[in-house]
XYZ file of C-alpha atoms in Angstrom:
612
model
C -39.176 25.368 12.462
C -39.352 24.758 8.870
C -36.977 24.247 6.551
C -36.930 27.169 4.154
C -35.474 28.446 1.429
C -36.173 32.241 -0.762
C -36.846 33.037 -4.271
C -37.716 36.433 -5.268
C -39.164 36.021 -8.436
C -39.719 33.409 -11.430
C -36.244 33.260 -13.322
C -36.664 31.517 -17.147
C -33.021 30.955 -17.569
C -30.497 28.247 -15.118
C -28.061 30.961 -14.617
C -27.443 31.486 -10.954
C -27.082 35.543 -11.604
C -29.307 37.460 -9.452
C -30.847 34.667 -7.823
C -31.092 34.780 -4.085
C -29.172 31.861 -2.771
C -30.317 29.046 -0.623
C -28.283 28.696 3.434
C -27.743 25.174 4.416
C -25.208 23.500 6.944
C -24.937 20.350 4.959
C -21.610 19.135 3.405
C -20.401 16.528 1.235
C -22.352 13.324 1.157
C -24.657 14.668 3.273
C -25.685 17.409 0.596
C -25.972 15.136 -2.549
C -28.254 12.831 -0.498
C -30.716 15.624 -0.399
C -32.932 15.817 -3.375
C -34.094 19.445 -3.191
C -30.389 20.721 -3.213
C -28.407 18.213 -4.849
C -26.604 19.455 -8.150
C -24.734 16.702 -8.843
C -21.874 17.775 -11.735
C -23.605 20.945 -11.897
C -21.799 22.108 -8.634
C -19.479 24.989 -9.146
C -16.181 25.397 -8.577
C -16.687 27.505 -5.543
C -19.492 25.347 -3.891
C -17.396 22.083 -4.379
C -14.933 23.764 -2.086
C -17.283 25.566 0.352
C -19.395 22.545 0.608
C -16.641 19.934 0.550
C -17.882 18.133 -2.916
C -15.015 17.991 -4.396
C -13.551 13.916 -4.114
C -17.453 12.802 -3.877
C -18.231 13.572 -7.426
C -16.457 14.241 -10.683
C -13.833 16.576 -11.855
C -15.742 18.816 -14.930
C -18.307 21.283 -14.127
C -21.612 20.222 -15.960
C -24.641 22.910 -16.876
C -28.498 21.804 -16.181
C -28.627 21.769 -20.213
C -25.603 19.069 -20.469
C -27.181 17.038 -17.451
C -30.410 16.804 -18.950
C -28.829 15.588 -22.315
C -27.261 12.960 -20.407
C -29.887 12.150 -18.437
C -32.470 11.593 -21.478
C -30.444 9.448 -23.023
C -30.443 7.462 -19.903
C -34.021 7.365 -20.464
C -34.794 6.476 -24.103
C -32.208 3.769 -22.915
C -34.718 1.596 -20.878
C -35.922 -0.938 -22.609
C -39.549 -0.511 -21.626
C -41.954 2.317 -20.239
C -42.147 0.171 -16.168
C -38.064 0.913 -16.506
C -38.359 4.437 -17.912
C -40.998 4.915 -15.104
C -38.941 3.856 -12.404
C -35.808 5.531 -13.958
C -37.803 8.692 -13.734
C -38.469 8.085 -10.012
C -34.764 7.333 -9.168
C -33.888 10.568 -11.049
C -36.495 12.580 -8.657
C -35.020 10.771 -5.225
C -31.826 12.054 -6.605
C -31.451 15.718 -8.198
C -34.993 17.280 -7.792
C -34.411 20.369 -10.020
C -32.702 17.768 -13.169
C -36.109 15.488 -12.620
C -38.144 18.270 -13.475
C -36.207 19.953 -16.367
C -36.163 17.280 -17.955
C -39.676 16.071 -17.612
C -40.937 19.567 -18.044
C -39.065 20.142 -21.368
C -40.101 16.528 -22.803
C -43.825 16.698 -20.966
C -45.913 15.152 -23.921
C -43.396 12.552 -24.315
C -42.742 11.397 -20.843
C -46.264 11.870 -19.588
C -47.682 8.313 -20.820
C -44.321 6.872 -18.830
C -44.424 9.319 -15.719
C -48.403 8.779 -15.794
C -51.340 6.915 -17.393
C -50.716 4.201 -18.613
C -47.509 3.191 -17.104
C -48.163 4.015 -13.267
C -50.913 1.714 -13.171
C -48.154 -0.596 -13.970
C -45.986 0.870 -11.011
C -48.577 0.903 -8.707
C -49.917 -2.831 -9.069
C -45.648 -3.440 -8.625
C -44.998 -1.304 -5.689
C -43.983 -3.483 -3.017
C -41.676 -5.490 -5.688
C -40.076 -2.075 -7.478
C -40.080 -0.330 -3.873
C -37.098 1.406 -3.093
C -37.142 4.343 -1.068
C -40.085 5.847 0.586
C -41.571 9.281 -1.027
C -45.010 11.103 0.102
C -46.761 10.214 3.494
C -48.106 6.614 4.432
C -51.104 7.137 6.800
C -52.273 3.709 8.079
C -55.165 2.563 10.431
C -54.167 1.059 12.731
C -51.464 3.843 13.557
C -54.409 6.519 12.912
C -53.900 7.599 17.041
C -50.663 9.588 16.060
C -51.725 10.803 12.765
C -51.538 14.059 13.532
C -47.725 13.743 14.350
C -47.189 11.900 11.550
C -48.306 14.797 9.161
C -46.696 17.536 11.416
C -43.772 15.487 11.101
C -43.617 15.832 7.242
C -44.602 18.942 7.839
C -41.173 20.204 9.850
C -39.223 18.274 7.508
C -40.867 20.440 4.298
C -38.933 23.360 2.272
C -41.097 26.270 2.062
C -40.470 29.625 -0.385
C -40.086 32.741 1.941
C -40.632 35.681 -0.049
C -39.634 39.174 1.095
C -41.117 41.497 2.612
C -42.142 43.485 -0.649
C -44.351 39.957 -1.262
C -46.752 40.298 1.715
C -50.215 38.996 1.253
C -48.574 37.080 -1.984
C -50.035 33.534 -2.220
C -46.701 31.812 -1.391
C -46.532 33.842 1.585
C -48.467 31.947 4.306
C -47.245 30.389 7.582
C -48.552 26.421 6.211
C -45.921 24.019 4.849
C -48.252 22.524 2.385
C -50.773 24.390 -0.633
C -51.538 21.256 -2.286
C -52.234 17.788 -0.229
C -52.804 14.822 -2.949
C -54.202 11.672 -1.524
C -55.733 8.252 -2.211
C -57.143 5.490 -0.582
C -56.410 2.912 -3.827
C -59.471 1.804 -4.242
C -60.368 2.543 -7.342
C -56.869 2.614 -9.357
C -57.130 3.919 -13.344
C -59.668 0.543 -13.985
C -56.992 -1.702 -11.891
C -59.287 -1.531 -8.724
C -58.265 -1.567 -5.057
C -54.393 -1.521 -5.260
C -53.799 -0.722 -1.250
C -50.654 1.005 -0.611
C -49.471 0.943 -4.015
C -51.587 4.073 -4.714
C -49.384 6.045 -2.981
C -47.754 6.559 -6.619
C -51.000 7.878 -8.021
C -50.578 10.203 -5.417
C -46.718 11.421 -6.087
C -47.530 11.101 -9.898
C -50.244 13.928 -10.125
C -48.344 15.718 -7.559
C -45.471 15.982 -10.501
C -47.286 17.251 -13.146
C -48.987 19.754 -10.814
C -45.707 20.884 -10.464
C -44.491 20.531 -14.619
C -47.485 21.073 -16.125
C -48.016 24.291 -13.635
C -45.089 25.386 -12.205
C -46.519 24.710 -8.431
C -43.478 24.265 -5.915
C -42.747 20.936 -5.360
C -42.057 21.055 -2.204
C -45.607 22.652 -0.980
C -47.473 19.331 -1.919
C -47.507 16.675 -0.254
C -48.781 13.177 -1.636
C -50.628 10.805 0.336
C -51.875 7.076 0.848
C -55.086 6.193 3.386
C -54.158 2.764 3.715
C -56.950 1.144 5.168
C -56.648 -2.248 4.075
C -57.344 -4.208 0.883
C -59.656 -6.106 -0.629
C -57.172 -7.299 -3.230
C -56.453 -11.021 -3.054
C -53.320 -10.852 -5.340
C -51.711 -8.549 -2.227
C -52.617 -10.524 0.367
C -50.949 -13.638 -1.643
C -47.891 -11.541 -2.191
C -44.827 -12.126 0.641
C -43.557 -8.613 -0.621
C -46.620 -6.807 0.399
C -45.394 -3.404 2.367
C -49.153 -2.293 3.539
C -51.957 -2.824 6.066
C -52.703 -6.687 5.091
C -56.449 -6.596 6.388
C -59.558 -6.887 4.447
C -60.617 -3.063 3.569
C -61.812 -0.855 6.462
C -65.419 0.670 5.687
C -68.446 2.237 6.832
C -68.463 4.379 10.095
C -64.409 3.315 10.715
C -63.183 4.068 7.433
C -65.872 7.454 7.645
C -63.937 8.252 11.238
C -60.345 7.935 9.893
C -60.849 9.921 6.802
C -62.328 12.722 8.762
C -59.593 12.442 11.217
C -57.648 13.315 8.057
C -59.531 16.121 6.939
C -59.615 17.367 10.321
C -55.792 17.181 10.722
C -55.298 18.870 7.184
C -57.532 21.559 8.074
C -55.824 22.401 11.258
C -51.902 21.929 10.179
C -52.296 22.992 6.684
C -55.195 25.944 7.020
C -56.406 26.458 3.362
C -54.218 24.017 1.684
C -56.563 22.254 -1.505
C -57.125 18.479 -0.588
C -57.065 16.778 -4.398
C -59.014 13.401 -4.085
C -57.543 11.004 -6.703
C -58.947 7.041 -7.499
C -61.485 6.767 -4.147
C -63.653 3.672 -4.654
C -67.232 4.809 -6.639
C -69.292 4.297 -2.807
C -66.995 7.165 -1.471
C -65.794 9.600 -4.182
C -68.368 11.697 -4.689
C -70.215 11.242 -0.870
C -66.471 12.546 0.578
C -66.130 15.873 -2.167
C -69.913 16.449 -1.050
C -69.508 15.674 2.472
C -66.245 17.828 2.553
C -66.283 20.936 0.138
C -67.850 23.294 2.357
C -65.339 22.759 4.840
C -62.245 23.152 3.026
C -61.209 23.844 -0.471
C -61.346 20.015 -1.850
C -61.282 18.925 -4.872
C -62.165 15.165 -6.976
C -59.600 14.865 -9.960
C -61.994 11.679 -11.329
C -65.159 13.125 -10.981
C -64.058 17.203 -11.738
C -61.092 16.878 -13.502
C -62.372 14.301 -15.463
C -65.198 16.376 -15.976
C -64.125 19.465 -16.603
C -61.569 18.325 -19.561
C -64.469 16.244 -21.014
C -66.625 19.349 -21.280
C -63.550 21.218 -22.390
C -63.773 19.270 -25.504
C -67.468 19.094 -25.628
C -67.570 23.036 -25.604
C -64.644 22.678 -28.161
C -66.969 19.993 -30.270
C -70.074 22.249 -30.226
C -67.863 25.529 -31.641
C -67.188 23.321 -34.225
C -70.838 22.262 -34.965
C -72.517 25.657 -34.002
C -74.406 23.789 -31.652
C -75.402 24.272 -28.208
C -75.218 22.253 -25.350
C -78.763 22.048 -24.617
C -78.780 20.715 -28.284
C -76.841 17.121 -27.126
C -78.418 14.085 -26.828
C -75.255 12.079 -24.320
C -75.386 8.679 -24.112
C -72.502 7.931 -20.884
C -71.203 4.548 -21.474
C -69.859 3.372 -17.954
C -72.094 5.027 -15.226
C -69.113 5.128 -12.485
C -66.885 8.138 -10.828
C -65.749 9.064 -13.989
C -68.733 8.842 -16.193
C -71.046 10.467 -13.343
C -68.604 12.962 -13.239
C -68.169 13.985 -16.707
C -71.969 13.843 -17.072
C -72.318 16.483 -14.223
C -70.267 18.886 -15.316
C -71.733 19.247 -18.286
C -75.388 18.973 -17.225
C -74.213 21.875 -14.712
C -72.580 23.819 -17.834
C -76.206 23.382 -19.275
C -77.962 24.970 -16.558
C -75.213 27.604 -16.200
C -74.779 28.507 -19.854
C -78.022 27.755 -21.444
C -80.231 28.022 -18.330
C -81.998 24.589 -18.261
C -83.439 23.680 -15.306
C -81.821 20.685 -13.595
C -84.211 18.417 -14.416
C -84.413 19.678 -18.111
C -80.616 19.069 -18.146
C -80.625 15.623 -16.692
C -82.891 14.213 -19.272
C -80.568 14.842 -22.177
C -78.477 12.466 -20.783
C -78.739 8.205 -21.072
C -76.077 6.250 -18.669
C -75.356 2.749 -19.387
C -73.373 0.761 -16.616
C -73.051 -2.880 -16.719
C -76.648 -3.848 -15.630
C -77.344 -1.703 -19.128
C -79.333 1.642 -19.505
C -79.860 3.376 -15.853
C -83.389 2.676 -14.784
C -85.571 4.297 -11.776
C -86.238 0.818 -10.918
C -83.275 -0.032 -10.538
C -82.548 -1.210 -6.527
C -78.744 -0.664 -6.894
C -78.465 2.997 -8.377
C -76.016 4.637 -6.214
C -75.198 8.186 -5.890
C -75.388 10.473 -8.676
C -76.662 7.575 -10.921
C -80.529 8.328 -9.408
C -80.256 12.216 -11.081
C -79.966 10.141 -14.947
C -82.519 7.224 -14.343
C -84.618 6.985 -17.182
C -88.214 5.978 -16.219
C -89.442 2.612 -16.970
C -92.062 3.672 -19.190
C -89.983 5.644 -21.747
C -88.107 2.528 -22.433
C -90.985 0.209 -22.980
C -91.673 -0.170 -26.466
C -87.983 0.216 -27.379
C -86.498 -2.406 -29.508
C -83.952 -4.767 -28.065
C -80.740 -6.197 -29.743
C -81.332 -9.493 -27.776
C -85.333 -9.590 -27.353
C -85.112 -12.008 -24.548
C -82.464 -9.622 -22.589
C -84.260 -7.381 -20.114
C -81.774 -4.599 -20.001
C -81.185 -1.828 -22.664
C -77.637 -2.250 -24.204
C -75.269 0.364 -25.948
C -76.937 -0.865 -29.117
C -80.438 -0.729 -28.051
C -80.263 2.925 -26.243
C -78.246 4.398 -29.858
C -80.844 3.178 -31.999
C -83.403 4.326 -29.952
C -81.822 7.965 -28.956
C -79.729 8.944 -31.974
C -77.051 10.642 -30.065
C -75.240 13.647 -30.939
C -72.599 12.306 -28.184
C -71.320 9.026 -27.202
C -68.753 8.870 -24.432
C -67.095 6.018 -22.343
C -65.933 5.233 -19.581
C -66.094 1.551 -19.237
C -62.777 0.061 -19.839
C -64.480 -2.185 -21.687
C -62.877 -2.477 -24.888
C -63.959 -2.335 -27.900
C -67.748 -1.704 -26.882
C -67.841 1.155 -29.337
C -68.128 -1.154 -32.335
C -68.538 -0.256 -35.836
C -72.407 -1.183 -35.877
C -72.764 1.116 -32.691
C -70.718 3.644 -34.481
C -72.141 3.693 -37.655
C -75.446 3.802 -36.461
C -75.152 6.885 -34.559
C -73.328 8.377 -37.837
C -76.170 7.519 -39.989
C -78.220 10.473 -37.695
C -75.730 13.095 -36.560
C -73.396 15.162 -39.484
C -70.652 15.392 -36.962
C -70.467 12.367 -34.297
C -68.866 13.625 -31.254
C -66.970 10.465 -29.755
C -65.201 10.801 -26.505
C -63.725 7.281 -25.790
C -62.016 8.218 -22.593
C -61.000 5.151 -20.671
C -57.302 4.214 -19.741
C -55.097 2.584 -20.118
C -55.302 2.211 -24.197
C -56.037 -1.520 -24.280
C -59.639 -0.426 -22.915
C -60.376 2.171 -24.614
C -63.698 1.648 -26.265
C -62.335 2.283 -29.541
C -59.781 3.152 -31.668
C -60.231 6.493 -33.032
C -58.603 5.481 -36.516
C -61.910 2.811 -36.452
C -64.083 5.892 -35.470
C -62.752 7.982 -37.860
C -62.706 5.172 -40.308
C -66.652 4.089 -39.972
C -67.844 7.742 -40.000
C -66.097 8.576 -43.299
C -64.020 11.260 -40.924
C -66.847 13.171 -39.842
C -66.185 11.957 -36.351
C -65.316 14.478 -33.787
C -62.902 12.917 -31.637
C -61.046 13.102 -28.019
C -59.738 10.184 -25.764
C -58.020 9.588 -22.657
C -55.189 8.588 -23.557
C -52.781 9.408 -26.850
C -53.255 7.927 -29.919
C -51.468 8.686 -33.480
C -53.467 10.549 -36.244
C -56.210 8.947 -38.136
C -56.423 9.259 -41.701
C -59.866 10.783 -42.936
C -60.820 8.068 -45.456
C -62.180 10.775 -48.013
C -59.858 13.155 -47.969
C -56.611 11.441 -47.202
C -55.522 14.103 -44.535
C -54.475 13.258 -40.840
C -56.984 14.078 -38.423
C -55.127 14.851 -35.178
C -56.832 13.292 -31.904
C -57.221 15.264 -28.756
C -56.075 13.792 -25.991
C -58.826 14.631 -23.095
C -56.317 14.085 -20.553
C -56.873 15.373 -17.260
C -53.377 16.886 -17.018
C -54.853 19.876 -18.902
C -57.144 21.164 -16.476
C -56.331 20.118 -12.982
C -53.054 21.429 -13.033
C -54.329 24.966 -13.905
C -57.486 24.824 -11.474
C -55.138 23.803 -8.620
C -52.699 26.298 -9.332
C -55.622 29.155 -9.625
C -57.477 27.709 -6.545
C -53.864 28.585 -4.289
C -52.842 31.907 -6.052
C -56.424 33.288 -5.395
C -56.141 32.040 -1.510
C -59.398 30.718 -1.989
C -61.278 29.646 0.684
C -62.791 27.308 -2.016
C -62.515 25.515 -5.264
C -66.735 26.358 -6.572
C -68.659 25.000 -9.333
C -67.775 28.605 -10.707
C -64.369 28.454 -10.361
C -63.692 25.189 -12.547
C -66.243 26.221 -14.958
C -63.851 29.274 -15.488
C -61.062 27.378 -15.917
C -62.898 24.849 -18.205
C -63.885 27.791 -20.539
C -60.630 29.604 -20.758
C -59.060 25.633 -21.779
C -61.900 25.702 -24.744
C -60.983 29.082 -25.800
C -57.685 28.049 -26.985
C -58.591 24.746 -28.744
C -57.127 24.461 -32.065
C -60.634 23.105 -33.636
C -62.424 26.842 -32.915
C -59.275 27.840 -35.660
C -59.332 24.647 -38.129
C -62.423 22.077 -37.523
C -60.120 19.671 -38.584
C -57.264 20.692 -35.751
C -57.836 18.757 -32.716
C -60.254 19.556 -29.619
C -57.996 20.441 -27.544
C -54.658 22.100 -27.089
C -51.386 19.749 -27.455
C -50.090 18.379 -23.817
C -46.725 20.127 -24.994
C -48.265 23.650 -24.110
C -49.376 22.793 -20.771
C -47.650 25.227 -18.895
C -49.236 28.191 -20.433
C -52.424 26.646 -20.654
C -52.285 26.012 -17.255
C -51.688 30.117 -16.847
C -54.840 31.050 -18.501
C -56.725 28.597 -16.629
C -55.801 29.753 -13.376
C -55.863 33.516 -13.857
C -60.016 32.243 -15.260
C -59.992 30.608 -11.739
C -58.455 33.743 -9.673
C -60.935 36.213 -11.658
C -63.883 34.122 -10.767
C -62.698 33.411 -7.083
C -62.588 37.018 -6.884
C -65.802 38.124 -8.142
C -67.359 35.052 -6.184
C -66.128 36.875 -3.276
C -64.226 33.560 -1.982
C -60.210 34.979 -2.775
C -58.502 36.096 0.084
C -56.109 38.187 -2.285
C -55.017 42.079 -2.693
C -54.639 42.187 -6.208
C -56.094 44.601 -9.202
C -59.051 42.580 -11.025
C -57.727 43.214 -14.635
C -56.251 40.583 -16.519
C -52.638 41.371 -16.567
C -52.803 41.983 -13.187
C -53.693 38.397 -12.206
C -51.237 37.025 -14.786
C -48.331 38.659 -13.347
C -49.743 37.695 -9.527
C -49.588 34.095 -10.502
C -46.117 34.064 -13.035
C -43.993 35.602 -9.764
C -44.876 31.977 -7.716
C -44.538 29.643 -10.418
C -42.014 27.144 -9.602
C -39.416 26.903 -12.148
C -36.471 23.989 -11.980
C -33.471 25.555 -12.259
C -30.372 25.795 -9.737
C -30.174 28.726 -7.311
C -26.648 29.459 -5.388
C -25.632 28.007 -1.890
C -24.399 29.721 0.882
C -22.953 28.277 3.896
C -24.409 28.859 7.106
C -23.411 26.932 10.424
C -25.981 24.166 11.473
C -29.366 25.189 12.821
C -32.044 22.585 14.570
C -33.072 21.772 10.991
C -29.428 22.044 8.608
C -31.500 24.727 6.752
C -32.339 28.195 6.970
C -32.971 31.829 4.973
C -31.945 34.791 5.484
């Protein structure tokens, strides 16, 4: 039996009126050692004597408003982001509803702290900051009771049961789980193989699922495949709470994932599996190997993606281009770059009906062996679609004539890009001779520098916007201040390509529409309803995209996109009207919101928790 709890419809306000209350059996310590219904001051009078609170905390009666004043000055008390980051987490082991007001209502600014760049910092720490498990820790060589492993966190889940006026809703489904975030740490934001650590990738993106689109958190679960490490620095380290073997691969590691799937697919029927930081052999073969046979989903290679050609579509309003128009050079051919460079190659064939092969060659990748060649022996993956051939590259001029390879220098020269995007954490690659160059041919450089953390970014957009007199077009992936244009003396806003824009939304839409599948369609929706609200199709000096602080609603229009198109794709499993207020109002009545809902006692069950 699950644990459950009801909620009739999406409330905007903490008052308790007219909310249907939550039955539990627990009491005194007991409840304010449990997260999901812990209040802490913000216990009433009447539950403090019902529930036998009163002596454990105390005396005055807090609201959620006066708790999170208190609890963000707690915050901008830390003296640095790993301490704000691992205040945050203490604050979401403790009061579940207060975690999320608070991050919710202060999204832009807690963001860099609850995410990129600070949780690569948590997750290279883990075993040393570890305090209390959270999410699910799936390890080799206890893969023989996987199964009750999951089912285990599983029966120990909250789930929404919605009345019986809610039937065929999307909340309403007999599987504990809608979302299932996991990671095998191998390829951590640029930090590498991380082993268990990465379980806080996983419980990270699970959060802003859940602030930046109101999905329950309580129907995701987060998830580490800890199959080893290749990671000296772990091994060396006493501390160390994972598997300490070198890193499982090939047909083992290929067995144990599936197992995975397998399990997911059975326990979980129709949950979205989000693949976050696999290792660049494995990322893409696993979302090909696995999306037609459940809805799956790569946050590096179609998140990533899909906000970079959010922007691009954004860049091209601005220049009253088309995409078939860009010349892309992709400055660090991994996950990521493949990955953006995919999406919008497929945008090109969708949109401006290229052939594939027409849209592949407006693209030239660069990885660290330099410009992609077909004669290359170690192109891997979706690196052998952008392979320039040999004889193209021939005559062109080299920066260093005695180096072989085509650098960032040689292929911008020789290409003239319209767009130059990275990926590399290599910093500073994008340097003013590269960027200059590729001004002194385009009127409007579109520069997507998107690697994380900042210190790798390929350059600072104040020195972009600096070297192209502030003609630049501009979006990273990860916040920077405004640039001042050096001609006209106004700020130039940046867009911050982050990923929490999109994903959120196409998860969300991917759930409500009981989708049997996240398509190529689907996220191309969602990417074109994120465009349509950029601030640059307004003011072409507003930024690309809209500001983090607006996620939420963003995140509404890009998954009603996703529900329309699931729908007319003939994938939704959904009773619904296919206008657009119709879908809105479909998704708004199961968006999680964090606010505090009544108790009611109810004598112990198997479980301590049940619904009427």
């Amino acid at each position: 039996m699950h644990r459950r709890f009801i909620q009739q419809k999406r409330f905007q306000s903490s008052s308790t009126k007219n909310l249907i209350p939550i039955r539990t059996s627990l009491k005194g310590a007991a409840l304010l050692q449990q997260p999901v219904l812990n209040k802490g001051s913000a216990f009433s009078r009447e539950e403090r004597e019902v529930f036998q609170v009163d002596g454990h905390i105390p005396y005055d009666v807090h609201s959620l408003e006066k708790q999170m004043v208190r609890a963000y000055a707690q915050f901008k008390r830390q003296p640095s982001n790993i301490l704000k980051h691992a205040f945050l987490a203490s604050l979401r082991d403790q009061n579940q509803v207060l975690f999320y007001a608070l991050v919710s209502n202060r999204l832009k600014e807690m963001l860099p702290v609850l995410y990129t760049p600070t949780v690569g910092e948590a997750v290279s720490q883990y075993s040393d900051l570890f305090r209390r498990p959270i999410g699910c820790f799936l390890s080799l060589p206890t893969a023989h009771s996987m199964k009750e492993q999951l089912q285990s966190h599983a029966n120990a889940a909250f789930r929404y049961k919605y009345p019986p006026g809610m039937k065929n809703h999307f909340l309403d489904q007999d599987r504990p789980f809608d979302i299932v975030v996991v990671t095998d740490s191998e390829g951590i934001l640029g930090i590498g193989d991380q082993g268990v650590g990465g379980i806080s990738i996983s419980t990270s993106k699970a959060a802003l699922y859940v602030a930046g689109a109101g999905v329950d958190p309580n129907r995701i679960l987060s998830v580490v495949l800890d199959v080893g490490t290749d990671n000296h620095a772990l091994f060396a380290n006493p501390l160390y709470m994972g598997y300490k073997h070198v890193r499982t691969r090939g047909v083992a590691y290929d067995h144990f994932v599936h197992q995975f799937m397998m399990n997911i697919k059975e326990l979980f029927p129709g949950a979205l599996v989000h693949f976050e930081d696999f290792g660049l052999n494995n990322a893409a073969r696993l979302l090909e190997t696995y999306k037609p046979v459940l809805p799956c989903f790569n946050d590096d290679i179609e998140g990533t993606g899909a906000v970079a050609l959010a922007a691009t579509m954004s860049a091209i309003g601005v220049t009253k281009s088309n995409l078939a128009d860009q010349r892309i050079v992709v400055f660090g051919a991994g996950t990521a770059g493949m990955g953006i460079a995919n999406q919008i190659r497929d945008a090109m064939v969708e949109i401006d009906g290229l052939t594939l092969e027409e849209a592949n060659s407006k693209f030239w990748c660069i990885d660290k062996d330099g410009l992609l060649l077909k004669s290359n022996p170690k192109l891997q993956g979706s690196q052998h679609d952008y392979a320039r051939d040999d004889e193209e590259v021939r005559d062109w001029n080299r920066e260093i004539q005695e180096q072989p390879n085509l650098r960032l220098l040689d292929v911008v020269k020789a290409v003239k890009p319209t767009m130059l995007v990275g990926c590399s954490t290599n910093a500073r690659a994008f340097n003013e001779e590269v960027i200059r160059t590729m001004a002194e041919h385009v009127e409007r450089p579109i520069i997507f520098p998107m690697s994380n953390p900042t210190s790798l970014v390929e350059v600072d957009p104040a020195d972009a916007n600096e070297w192209t007199d502030g003609r630049a077009l501009i979006a990273t992936g990860s916040p920077f201040p405004p640039a001042k244009n050096p001609i006209t003396g106004k700020d130039y806003f940046i867009a911050e390509a982050n990923n929490a824009l999109i994903y959120p939304g196409l998860g969300l839409g991917t759930i409500a529409s009981r989708s049997s599948k996240m398509s190529k369609g689907m996220i191309l929706a969602g990417v074109r309803a994120l465009a349509s609200v950029s601030p640059a199709l307004e003011d072409p000096d507003a930024p690309l995209l809209p500001d983090l602080a607006g996620v939420r609603k963003v995140s509404l229009q890009v998954a009603a996109a996703v529900v329309k198109q699931a729908m007319e794709e003939g994938v939704a499993n959904i009773n619904i009207k296919k206008d657009d207020d119709a879908i809105i109002e479909h998704i708004k009545v199961g968006m999680w919101d964090p606010v505090y809902r009544p108790l009611e006692y109810e004598p112990e069950d198997s479980n301590g928790y049940s619904s009427k």
